[in-house]
Amino acid sequence: MAAPVDDMFSFCVDPGKVSSCVEVRFIDNVKGKGLFAKRSIKKGETIFIERPLVSAQFLWNTLYKYKACEYCLRALETAEGNARRLSGIPGLSLPHPELCRVRPEQHQACPQCQQGVPNKVANEPVQHLQQANRQQRLDYIKATPSLLIKSQNIIYVFQAKDKAHLQKLFTHFCSRTANEEEEIAHKLLGEQFRGQLALLHSLFTEALYDDRVTVLQWFVPEGFRSLFALVGTNGQGIGTSSLSQWVHACDALELPAQQREHLDSFIDQLYKDIEKETGDFLNCEGSGLFLLQSSCNHSCIPNAEVSFPDNNFLLHLSALCDINQGEEICISYLDCCQRDRSRHSRHKILRENYLFVCSCPKCVSQMEELDVTSEEEEEEEGVAEGETEGDEMEDEMTDV
């Protein structure tokens, strides 16, 4: 049974205001639900702010020594400390340090991180995965993102006072493992991942099975596959960074031309130093399940976008253009580079990861194009096909 529509707004900041602005409608059996504007929305307007039903950091945050709240993913190190660690320059000093919002002297112990089930229970899946890695059976760094979210789901239901209501909320999320009409199966449930999925299922069950939990269907093989698909198709990436916030604040400064040029040059060099020392790991990363945001369908020309400007897990959905009353609000499941690819390449990504064939105006207008990719795209796909299975699992859980 699907969650009542009223529940869709329960994790929003000011749900009453949000429900007067947007509504969730059933479209058809192919697209399912969608989010629609109940009034005119102006470009740049924040449509809603929502906290996740459940979220988790990725394990590599610890490996790269990110300091962030385990509950809300808020960055806990200053922009300068963040820049020193990522660049490998211990004596680095940032100009305009007053623009950093992080104040370590004001930090307090988060009550959310210290409540609920004992740490032993919450950490067991990771410990099992680490042991499996030592036995060369599984790359736990790549598999942990999906397993942590699944573990959090179980733990969250286990702690909840109203378990039945919480289970209804989880039924809202799409959890199908295949699209029979289009003969599409989720790429992570393919034959090449059968061994890894079996091992993940075994570790997951060993660590978390408890007959007092009312979601026992998640522990049987098919239920586990369904839960895996739920996270894979609905998981929204979360990125937090005190350095990124400092850079945005610097961009907003009104400075004389020479000072602006000097500051921009400093920031450009800083990013070059970081890329050389650390690579692409600029943010504290995680993933979460957001109830209302998950009702947003995809378009290759979206009229809204997701961001995390508060440097924590609070999701902001903002309008990219004016949206008329009654118009569907769509986001893109693809990043900017992917949206610039050919129709064939876009469809390939969406079919494998989200189990649908896009019929947005852009895709319809390009229907006559040949189903081919550019040489650059073919090279990228060739590299991707040469990656390990674990790398593909990592990409699936972070490119959301």
GROMACS .gro file of C-alpha atoms in nm:
model
  400
    1MET     CA    1   0.000   0.000   0.000
    2ALA     CA    2   0.144   0.339  -0.097
    3ALA     CA    3   0.201   0.613   0.158
    4PRO     CA    4  -0.082   0.871   0.189
    5VAL     CA    5  -0.010   1.192   0.000
    6ASP     CA    6  -0.021   1.394   0.325
    7ASP     CA    7   0.277   1.193   0.446
    8MET     CA    8   0.477   1.317   0.148
    9PHE     CA    9   0.524   1.656   0.316
   10SER     CA   10   0.602   1.529   0.665
   11PHE     CA   11   0.981   1.568   0.634
   12CYS     CA   12   0.967   1.918   0.483
   13VAL     CA   13   1.052   2.235   0.666
   14ASP     CA   14   0.713   2.412   0.700
   15PRO     CA   15   0.503   2.132   0.544
   16GLY     CA   16   0.188   2.347   0.546
   17LYS     CA   17   0.350   2.609   0.323
   18VAL     CA   18   0.493   2.344   0.092
   19SER     CA   19   0.158   2.166   0.050
   20SER     CA   20   0.000   2.495  -0.062
   21CYS     CA   21   0.272   2.534  -0.327
   22VAL     CA   22   0.299   2.184  -0.478
   23GLU     CA   23   0.103   1.861  -0.496
   24VAL     CA   24   0.180   1.500  -0.582
   25ARG     CA   25  -0.037   1.353  -0.859
   26PHE     CA   26  -0.062   1.009  -1.012
   27ILE     CA   27   0.024   1.040  -1.382
   28ASP     CA   28  -0.002   0.691  -1.530
   29ASN     CA   29   0.119   0.336  -1.476
   30VAL     CA   30   0.444   0.406  -1.661
   31LYS     CA   31   0.561   0.727  -1.490
   32GLY     CA   32   0.376   0.672  -1.163
   33LYS     CA   33   0.358   0.988  -0.954
   34GLY     CA   34   0.485   1.337  -1.029
   35LEU     CA   35   0.522   1.672  -0.852
   36PHE     CA   36   0.312   1.964  -0.981
   37ALA     CA   37   0.293   2.336  -0.906
   38LYS     CA   38  -0.029   2.454  -0.737
   39ARG     CA   39   0.067   2.817  -0.802
   40SER     CA   40   0.311   3.012  -1.017
   41ILE     CA   41   0.672   2.973  -0.904
   42LYS     CA   42   0.939   3.229  -0.992
   43LYS     CA   43   1.289   3.148  -1.119
   44GLY     CA   44   1.530   3.110  -0.825
   45GLU     CA   45   1.252   3.049  -0.572
   46THR     CA   46   1.308   2.775  -0.317
   47ILE     CA   47   1.016   2.537  -0.370
   48PHE     CA   48   1.079   2.334  -0.054
   49ILE     CA   49   1.344   2.230   0.198
   50GLU     CA   50   1.339   1.866   0.311
   51ARG     CA   51   1.533   1.645   0.549
   52PRO     CA   52   1.592   1.280   0.457
   53LEU     CA   53   1.395   0.987   0.585
   54VAL     CA   54   1.730   0.816   0.629
   55SER     CA   55   2.087   0.905   0.531
   56ALA     CA   56   2.444   0.786   0.578
   57GLN     CA   57   2.799   0.897   0.507
   58PHE     CA   58   3.019   0.700   0.274
   59LEU     CA   59   3.304   0.508   0.435
   60TRP     CA   60   3.574   0.682   0.234
   61ASN     CA   61   3.501   1.005   0.427
   62THR     CA   62   3.686   0.851   0.721
   63LEU     CA   63   3.971   0.738   0.500
   64TYR     CA   64   4.019   1.095   0.375
   65LYS     CA   65   3.984   1.230   0.731
   66TYR     CA   66   3.672   1.439   0.675
   67LYS     CA   67   3.516   1.567   0.995
   68ALA     CA   68   3.139   1.574   0.971
   69CYS     CA   69   2.837   1.500   1.188
   70GLU     CA   70   2.734   1.137   1.157
   71TYR     CA   71   2.369   1.242   1.170
   72CYS     CA   72   2.333   1.545   0.941
   73LEU     CA   73   2.670   1.536   0.755
   74ARG     CA   74   2.744   1.897   0.855
   75ALA     CA   75   3.112   1.976   0.796
   76LEU     CA   76   3.292   2.025   1.130
   77GLU     CA   77   3.631   2.152   1.014
   78THR     CA   78   3.698   2.511   0.913
   79ALA     CA   79   3.746   2.609   0.549
   80GLU     CA   80   4.114   2.671   0.622
   81GLY     CA   81   4.157   2.334   0.792
   82ASN     CA   82   3.970   2.170   0.504
   83ALA     CA   83   4.196   2.342   0.248
   84ARG     CA   84   4.516   2.252   0.436
   85ARG     CA   85   4.424   1.884   0.454
   86LEU     CA   86   4.308   1.853   0.094
   87SER     CA   87   4.602   2.048  -0.051
   88GLY     CA   88   4.869   1.893   0.171
   89ILE     CA   89   4.994   2.243   0.262
   90PRO     CA   90   4.992   2.261   0.645
   91GLY     CA   91   5.082   2.631   0.664
   92LEU     CA   92   4.818   2.748   0.417
   93SER     CA   93   4.623   3.060   0.518
   94LEU     CA   94   4.296   3.157   0.350
   95PRO     CA   95   4.215   3.521   0.284
   96HIS     CA   96   3.887   3.646   0.430
   97PRO     CA   97   3.870   3.377   0.701
   98GLU     CA   98   3.567   3.557   0.846
   99LEU     CA   99   3.361   3.416   0.557
  100CYS     CA  100   3.391   3.063   0.699
  101ARG     CA  101   3.070   2.972   0.884
  102VAL     CA  102   3.221   2.688   1.086
  103ARG     CA  103   3.299   2.781   1.448
  104PRO     CA  104   3.467   2.482   1.620
  105GLU     CA  105   3.456   2.656   1.959
  106GLN     CA  106   3.075   2.648   1.939
  107HIS     CA  107   3.046   2.279   1.851
  108GLN     CA  108   2.841   2.061   2.085
  109ALA     CA  109   2.784   1.687   2.098
  110CYS     CA  110   2.503   1.597   1.859
  111PRO     CA  111   2.223   1.424   2.055
  112GLN     CA  112   2.108   1.240   1.742
  113CYS     CA  113   2.446   1.069   1.699
  114GLN     CA  114   2.432   0.938   2.055
  115GLN     CA  115   2.077   0.801   2.055
  116GLY     CA  116   1.922   0.474   1.940
  117VAL     CA  117   2.077   0.134   1.896
  118PRO     CA  118   2.428   0.077   2.032
  119ASN     CA  119   2.721   0.160   1.805
  120LYS     CA  120   2.807  -0.208   1.794
  121VAL     CA  121   2.489  -0.284   1.602
  122ALA     CA  122   2.524   0.015   1.370
  123ASN     CA  123   2.888  -0.065   1.289
  124GLU     CA  124   2.859  -0.441   1.248
  125PRO     CA  125   2.789  -0.433   0.871
  126VAL     CA  126   3.101  -0.222   0.816
  127GLN     CA  127   3.308  -0.451   1.038
  128HIS     CA  128   3.189  -0.755   0.845
  129LEU     CA  129   3.270  -0.585   0.516
  130GLN     CA  130   3.618  -0.494   0.640
  131GLN     CA  131   3.678  -0.855   0.734
  132ALA     CA  132   3.553  -0.969   0.394
  133ASN     CA  133   3.792  -0.726   0.228
  134ARG     CA  134   4.086  -0.867   0.424
  135GLN     CA  135   3.988  -1.208   0.295
  136GLN     CA  136   3.991  -1.061  -0.059
  137ARG     CA  137   3.628  -1.144  -0.112
  138LEU     CA  138   3.490  -0.792  -0.151
  139ASP     CA  139   3.608  -0.432  -0.189
  140TYR     CA  140   3.416  -0.293   0.110
  141ILE     CA  141   3.491   0.070   0.026
  142LYS     CA  142   3.294   0.039  -0.297
  143ALA     CA  143   3.009  -0.171  -0.157
  144THR     CA  144   2.954   0.013   0.170
  145PRO     CA  145   2.747   0.308   0.035
  146SER     CA  146   2.451   0.087  -0.053
  147LEU     CA  147   2.488  -0.141   0.248
  148LEU     CA  148   2.506   0.148   0.495
  149ILE     CA  149   2.182   0.298   0.364
  150LYS     CA  150   2.014  -0.042   0.383
  151SER     CA  151   2.145  -0.091   0.737
  152GLN     CA  152   2.017   0.253   0.835
  153ASN     CA  153   1.674   0.162   0.697
  154ILE     CA  154   1.658  -0.147   0.918
  155ILE     CA  155   1.793   0.034   1.226
  156TYR     CA  156   1.554   0.325   1.174
  157VAL     CA  157   1.251   0.095   1.158
  158PHE     CA  158   1.381  -0.100   1.457
  159GLN     CA  159   1.399   0.220   1.669
  160ALA     CA  160   1.072   0.375   1.553
  161LYS     CA  161   0.780   0.394   1.792
  162ASP     CA  162   0.525   0.369   1.509
  163LYS     CA  163   0.687   0.099   1.297
  164ALA     CA  164   0.380   0.040   1.081
  165HIS     CA  165   0.360   0.405   0.978
  166LEU     CA  166   0.731   0.417   0.898
  167GLN     CA  167   0.702   0.109   0.680
  168LYS     CA  168   0.426   0.283   0.485
  169LEU     CA  169   0.662   0.571   0.417
  170PHE     CA  170   0.920   0.334   0.271
  171THR     CA  171   0.655   0.186   0.039
  172HIS     CA  172   0.636   0.522  -0.136
  173PHE     CA  173   0.979   0.477  -0.291
  174CYS     CA  174   1.010   0.296  -0.620
  175SER     CA  175   1.173  -0.040  -0.548
  176ARG     CA  176   1.116  -0.242  -0.864
  177THR     CA  177   1.415  -0.436  -0.987
  178ALA     CA  178   1.307  -0.437  -1.351
  179ASN     CA  179   1.078  -0.267  -1.603
  180GLU     CA  180   0.900  -0.559  -1.766
  181GLU     CA  181   0.725  -0.341  -2.026
  182GLU     CA  182   1.057  -0.208  -2.159
  183GLU     CA  183   1.248  -0.527  -2.073
  184ILE     CA  184   1.496  -0.333  -1.860
  185ALA     CA  185   1.670  -0.467  -1.550
  186HIS     CA  186   1.872  -0.260  -1.303
  187LYS     CA  187   2.240  -0.286  -1.400
  188LEU     CA  188   2.354  -0.378  -1.048
  189LEU     CA  189   2.123  -0.678  -1.045
  190GLY     CA  190   2.282  -0.829  -1.354
  191GLU     CA  191   2.460  -1.159  -1.383
  192GLN     CA  192   2.805  -1.001  -1.341
  193PHE     CA  193   2.715  -0.886  -0.989
  194ARG     CA  194   2.543  -1.205  -0.873
  195GLY     CA  195   2.836  -1.315  -0.656
  196GLN     CA  196   2.880  -0.976  -0.490
  197LEU     CA  197   2.507  -0.942  -0.424
  198ALA     CA  198   2.497  -1.286  -0.264
  199LEU     CA  199   2.784  -1.191  -0.034
  200LEU     CA  200   2.626  -0.855   0.052
  201HIS     CA  201   2.300  -1.030   0.133
  202SER     CA  202   2.479  -1.275   0.360
  203LEU     CA  203   2.669  -1.001   0.546
  204PHE     CA  204   2.359  -0.783   0.572
  205THR     CA  205   2.150  -1.065   0.720
  206GLU     CA  206   2.423  -1.180   0.957
  207ALA     CA  207   2.472  -0.831   1.098
  208LEU     CA  208   2.114  -0.705   1.125
  209TYR     CA  209   1.861  -0.989   1.124
  210ASP     CA  210   1.630  -0.975   1.424
  211ASP     CA  211   1.288  -1.138   1.432
  212ARG     CA  212   1.159  -0.835   1.626
  213VAL     CA  213   1.206  -0.622   1.315
  214THR     CA  214   0.883  -0.600   1.118
  215VAL     CA  215   1.052  -0.569   0.778
  216LEU     CA  216   1.159  -0.930   0.754
  217GLN     CA  217   1.080  -0.925   0.381
  218TRP     CA  218   1.400  -0.720   0.333
  219PHE     CA  219   1.608  -1.017   0.448
  220VAL     CA  220   1.490  -1.273   0.194
  221PRO     CA  221   1.685  -1.271  -0.136
  222GLU     CA  222   1.414  -1.108  -0.348
  223GLY     CA  223   1.336  -0.852  -0.077
  224PHE     CA  224   1.706  -0.769  -0.052
  225ARG     CA  225   1.721  -0.713  -0.427
  226SER     CA  226   1.416  -0.489  -0.399
  227LEU     CA  227   1.576  -0.289  -0.118
  228PHE     CA  228   1.894  -0.264  -0.322
  229ALA     CA  229   1.693  -0.127  -0.616
  230LEU     CA  230   1.509   0.114  -0.383
  231VAL     CA  231   1.837   0.271  -0.274
  232GLY     CA  232   1.987   0.263  -0.622
  233THR     CA  233   1.696   0.437  -0.794
  234ASN     CA  234   1.590   0.677  -0.515
  235GLY     CA  235   1.916   0.757  -0.334
  236GLN     CA  236   2.007   1.127  -0.358
  237GLY     CA  237   2.373   1.216  -0.327
  238ILE     CA  238   2.461   1.459  -0.046
  239GLY     CA  239   2.779   1.667  -0.047
  240THR     CA  240   2.894   1.905   0.227
  241SER     CA  241   3.209   2.120   0.238
  242SER     CA  242   3.314   2.418   0.450
  243LEU     CA  243   3.569   2.507   0.179
  244SER     CA  244   3.303   2.514  -0.090
  245GLN     CA  245   3.088   2.744   0.124
  246TRP     CA  246   3.387   2.975   0.174
  247VAL     CA  247   3.448   2.987  -0.203
  248HIS     CA  248   3.083   3.075  -0.271
  249ALA     CA  249   3.105   3.351  -0.010
  250CYS     CA  250   3.421   3.483  -0.177
  251ASP     CA  251   3.244   3.486  -0.515
  252ALA     CA  252   2.973   3.706  -0.366
  253LEU     CA  253   3.219   3.967  -0.234
  254GLU     CA  254   3.220   4.308  -0.403
  255LEU     CA  255   3.589   4.386  -0.454
  256PRO     CA  256   3.800   4.625  -0.663
  257ALA     CA  257   3.911   4.466  -0.991
  258GLN     CA  258   4.270   4.404  -0.880
  259GLN     CA  259   4.167   4.242  -0.550
  260ARG     CA  260   3.907   4.028  -0.733
  261GLU     CA  261   4.170   3.908  -0.979
  262HIS     CA  262   4.413   3.827  -0.697
  263LEU     CA  263   4.147   3.633  -0.499
  264ASP     CA  264   4.027   3.439  -0.804
  265SER     CA  265   4.388   3.350  -0.889
  266PHE     CA  266   4.444   3.226  -0.532
  267ILE     CA  267   4.133   3.006  -0.545
  268ASP     CA  268   4.225   2.866  -0.888
  269GLN     CA  269   4.571   2.770  -0.763
  270LEU     CA  270   4.423   2.618  -0.447
  271TYR     CA  271   4.201   2.387  -0.652
  272LYS     CA  272   4.500   2.287  -0.865
  273ASP     CA  273   4.695   2.200  -0.549
  274ILE     CA  274   4.400   2.001  -0.416
  275GLU     CA  275   4.355   1.812  -0.742
  276LYS     CA  276   4.724   1.721  -0.741
  277GLU     CA  277   4.720   1.607  -0.376
  278THR     CA  278   4.372   1.459  -0.326
  279GLY     CA  279   4.202   1.425  -0.663
  280ASP     CA  280   3.824   1.444  -0.684
  281PHE     CA  281   3.743   1.387  -0.316
  282LEU     CA  282   3.656   1.750  -0.237
  283ASN     CA  283   3.337   1.700  -0.035
  284CYS     CA  284   3.214   1.494   0.254
  285GLU     CA  285   2.981   1.262   0.065
  286GLY     CA  286   2.679   1.058   0.156
  287SER     CA  287   2.340   0.951   0.029
  288GLY     CA  288   1.985   0.986   0.155
  289LEU     CA  289   1.624   0.899   0.080
  290PHE     CA  290   1.404   1.209   0.049
  291LEU     CA  291   1.029   1.147   0.048
  292LEU     CA  292   0.888   1.445  -0.146
  293GLN     CA  293   1.191   1.493  -0.370
  294SER     CA  294   1.162   1.130  -0.483
  295SER     CA  295   0.829   1.218  -0.649
  296CYS     CA  296   1.011   1.449  -0.894
  297ASN     CA  297   1.038   1.291  -1.236
  298HIS     CA  298   1.332   1.336  -1.472
  299SER     CA  299   1.370   1.569  -1.767
  300CYS     CA  300   1.680   1.633  -1.976
  301ILE     CA  301   1.575   2.000  -1.966
  302PRO     CA  302   1.476   2.032  -1.597
  303ASN     CA  303   1.289   2.328  -1.450
  304ALA     CA  304   1.419   2.266  -1.095
  305GLU     CA  305   1.740   2.153  -0.929
  306VAL     CA  306   1.857   2.006  -0.598
  307SER     CA  307   2.126   2.164  -0.381
  308PHE     CA  308   2.259   2.154  -0.022
  309PRO     CA  309   2.345   2.520   0.058
  310ASP     CA  310   2.316   2.475   0.437
  311ASN     CA  311   2.624   2.251   0.444
  312ASN     CA  312   2.422   1.964   0.591
  313PHE     CA  313   2.166   1.705   0.479
  314LEU     CA  314   1.882   1.956   0.424
  315LEU     CA  315   1.781   1.935   0.057
  316HIS     CA  316   1.672   2.254  -0.121
  317LEU     CA  317   1.465   2.224  -0.439
  318SER     CA  318   1.484   2.550  -0.639
  319ALA     CA  319   1.325   2.667  -0.963
  320LEU     CA  320   1.560   2.704  -1.262
  321CYS     CA  321   1.299   2.904  -1.452
  322ASP     CA  322   0.947   3.038  -1.404
  323ILE     CA  323   0.707   2.747  -1.346
  324ASN     CA  324   0.338   2.792  -1.426
  325GLN     CA  325   0.050   2.672  -1.212
  326GLY     CA  326  -0.033   2.312  -1.302
  327GLU     CA  327   0.308   2.249  -1.464
  328GLU     CA  328   0.505   1.941  -1.363
  329ILE     CA  329   0.822   2.009  -1.164
  330CYS     CA  330   1.110   1.801  -1.301
  331ILE     CA  331   1.473   1.761  -1.201
  332SER     CA  332   1.751   1.590  -1.394
  333TYR     CA  333   1.883   1.253  -1.284
  334LEU     CA  334   2.188   1.326  -1.503
  335ASP     CA  335   2.470   1.569  -1.434
  336CYS     CA  336   2.550   1.861  -1.666
  337CYS     CA  337   2.802   1.666  -1.872
  338GLN     CA  338   2.569   1.370  -1.915
  339ARG     CA  339   2.284   1.598  -2.027
  340ASP     CA  340   2.506   1.730  -2.308
  341ARG     CA  341   2.556   1.381  -2.447
  342SER     CA  342   2.361   1.228  -2.734
  343ARG     CA  343   2.006   1.101  -2.684
  344HIS     CA  344   2.133   0.745  -2.716
  345SER     CA  345   2.391   0.793  -2.439
  346ARG     CA  346   2.142   0.965  -2.208
  347HIS     CA  347   1.891   0.684  -2.257
  348LYS     CA  348   2.154   0.421  -2.185
  349ILE     CA  349   2.235   0.578  -1.845
  350LEU     CA  350   1.868   0.625  -1.753
  351ARG     CA  351   1.767   0.273  -1.860
  352GLU     CA  352   2.045   0.104  -1.661
  353ASN     CA  353   2.015   0.313  -1.346
  354TYR     CA  354   1.651   0.423  -1.329
  355LEU     CA  355   1.466   0.168  -1.545
  356PHE     CA  356   1.282   0.399  -1.784
  357VAL     CA  357   1.304   0.544  -2.134
  358CYS     CA  358   1.295   0.924  -2.126
  359SER     CA  359   1.027   1.097  -2.333
  360CYS     CA  360   1.098   1.458  -2.230
  361PRO     CA  361   1.068   1.733  -2.497
  362LYS     CA  362   1.443   1.724  -2.567
  363CYS     CA  363   1.443   1.347  -2.625
  364VAL     CA  364   1.128   1.365  -2.839
  365SER     CA  365   1.284   1.638  -3.055
  366GLN     CA  366   1.590   1.416  -3.112
  367MET     CA  367   1.400   1.098  -3.200
  368GLU     CA  368   1.525   1.104  -3.559
  369GLU     CA  369   1.889   1.100  -3.450
  370LEU     CA  370   2.084   0.780  -3.507
  371ASP     CA  371   2.140   0.566  -3.197
  372VAL     CA  372   2.511   0.632  -3.191
  373THR     CA  373   2.751   0.801  -2.953
  374SER     CA  374   3.031   1.045  -3.024
  375GLU     CA  375   3.393   0.929  -3.029
  376GLU     CA  376   3.451   1.100  -2.695
  377GLU     CA  377   3.151   0.924  -2.540
  378GLU     CA  378   3.260   0.589  -2.680
  379GLU     CA  379   3.603   0.636  -2.523
  380GLU     CA  380   3.445   0.716  -2.187
  381GLU     CA  381   3.213   0.415  -2.211
  382GLY     CA  382   3.511   0.198  -2.303
  383VAL     CA  383   3.696   0.311  -1.991
  384ALA     CA  384   3.386   0.250  -1.781
  385GLU     CA  385   3.347  -0.102  -1.918
  386GLY     CA  386   3.708  -0.170  -1.821
  387GLU     CA  387   3.649  -0.073  -1.460
  388THR     CA  388   3.611  -0.330  -1.185
  389GLU     CA  389   3.268  -0.438  -1.066
  390GLY     CA  390   3.331  -0.250  -0.745
  391ASP     CA  391   3.395   0.071  -0.939
  392GLU     CA  392   3.059   0.032  -1.111
  393MET     CA  393   2.891  -0.016  -0.776
  394GLU     CA  394   3.056   0.303  -0.649
  395ASP     CA  395   2.941   0.501  -0.952
  396GLU     CA  396   2.586   0.378  -0.911
  397MET     CA  397   2.563   0.496  -0.554
  398THR     CA  398   2.728   0.836  -0.604
  399ASP     CA  399   2.589   0.947  -0.943
  400VAL     CA  400   2.238   1.010  -0.819
   0.00000   0.00000   0.00000
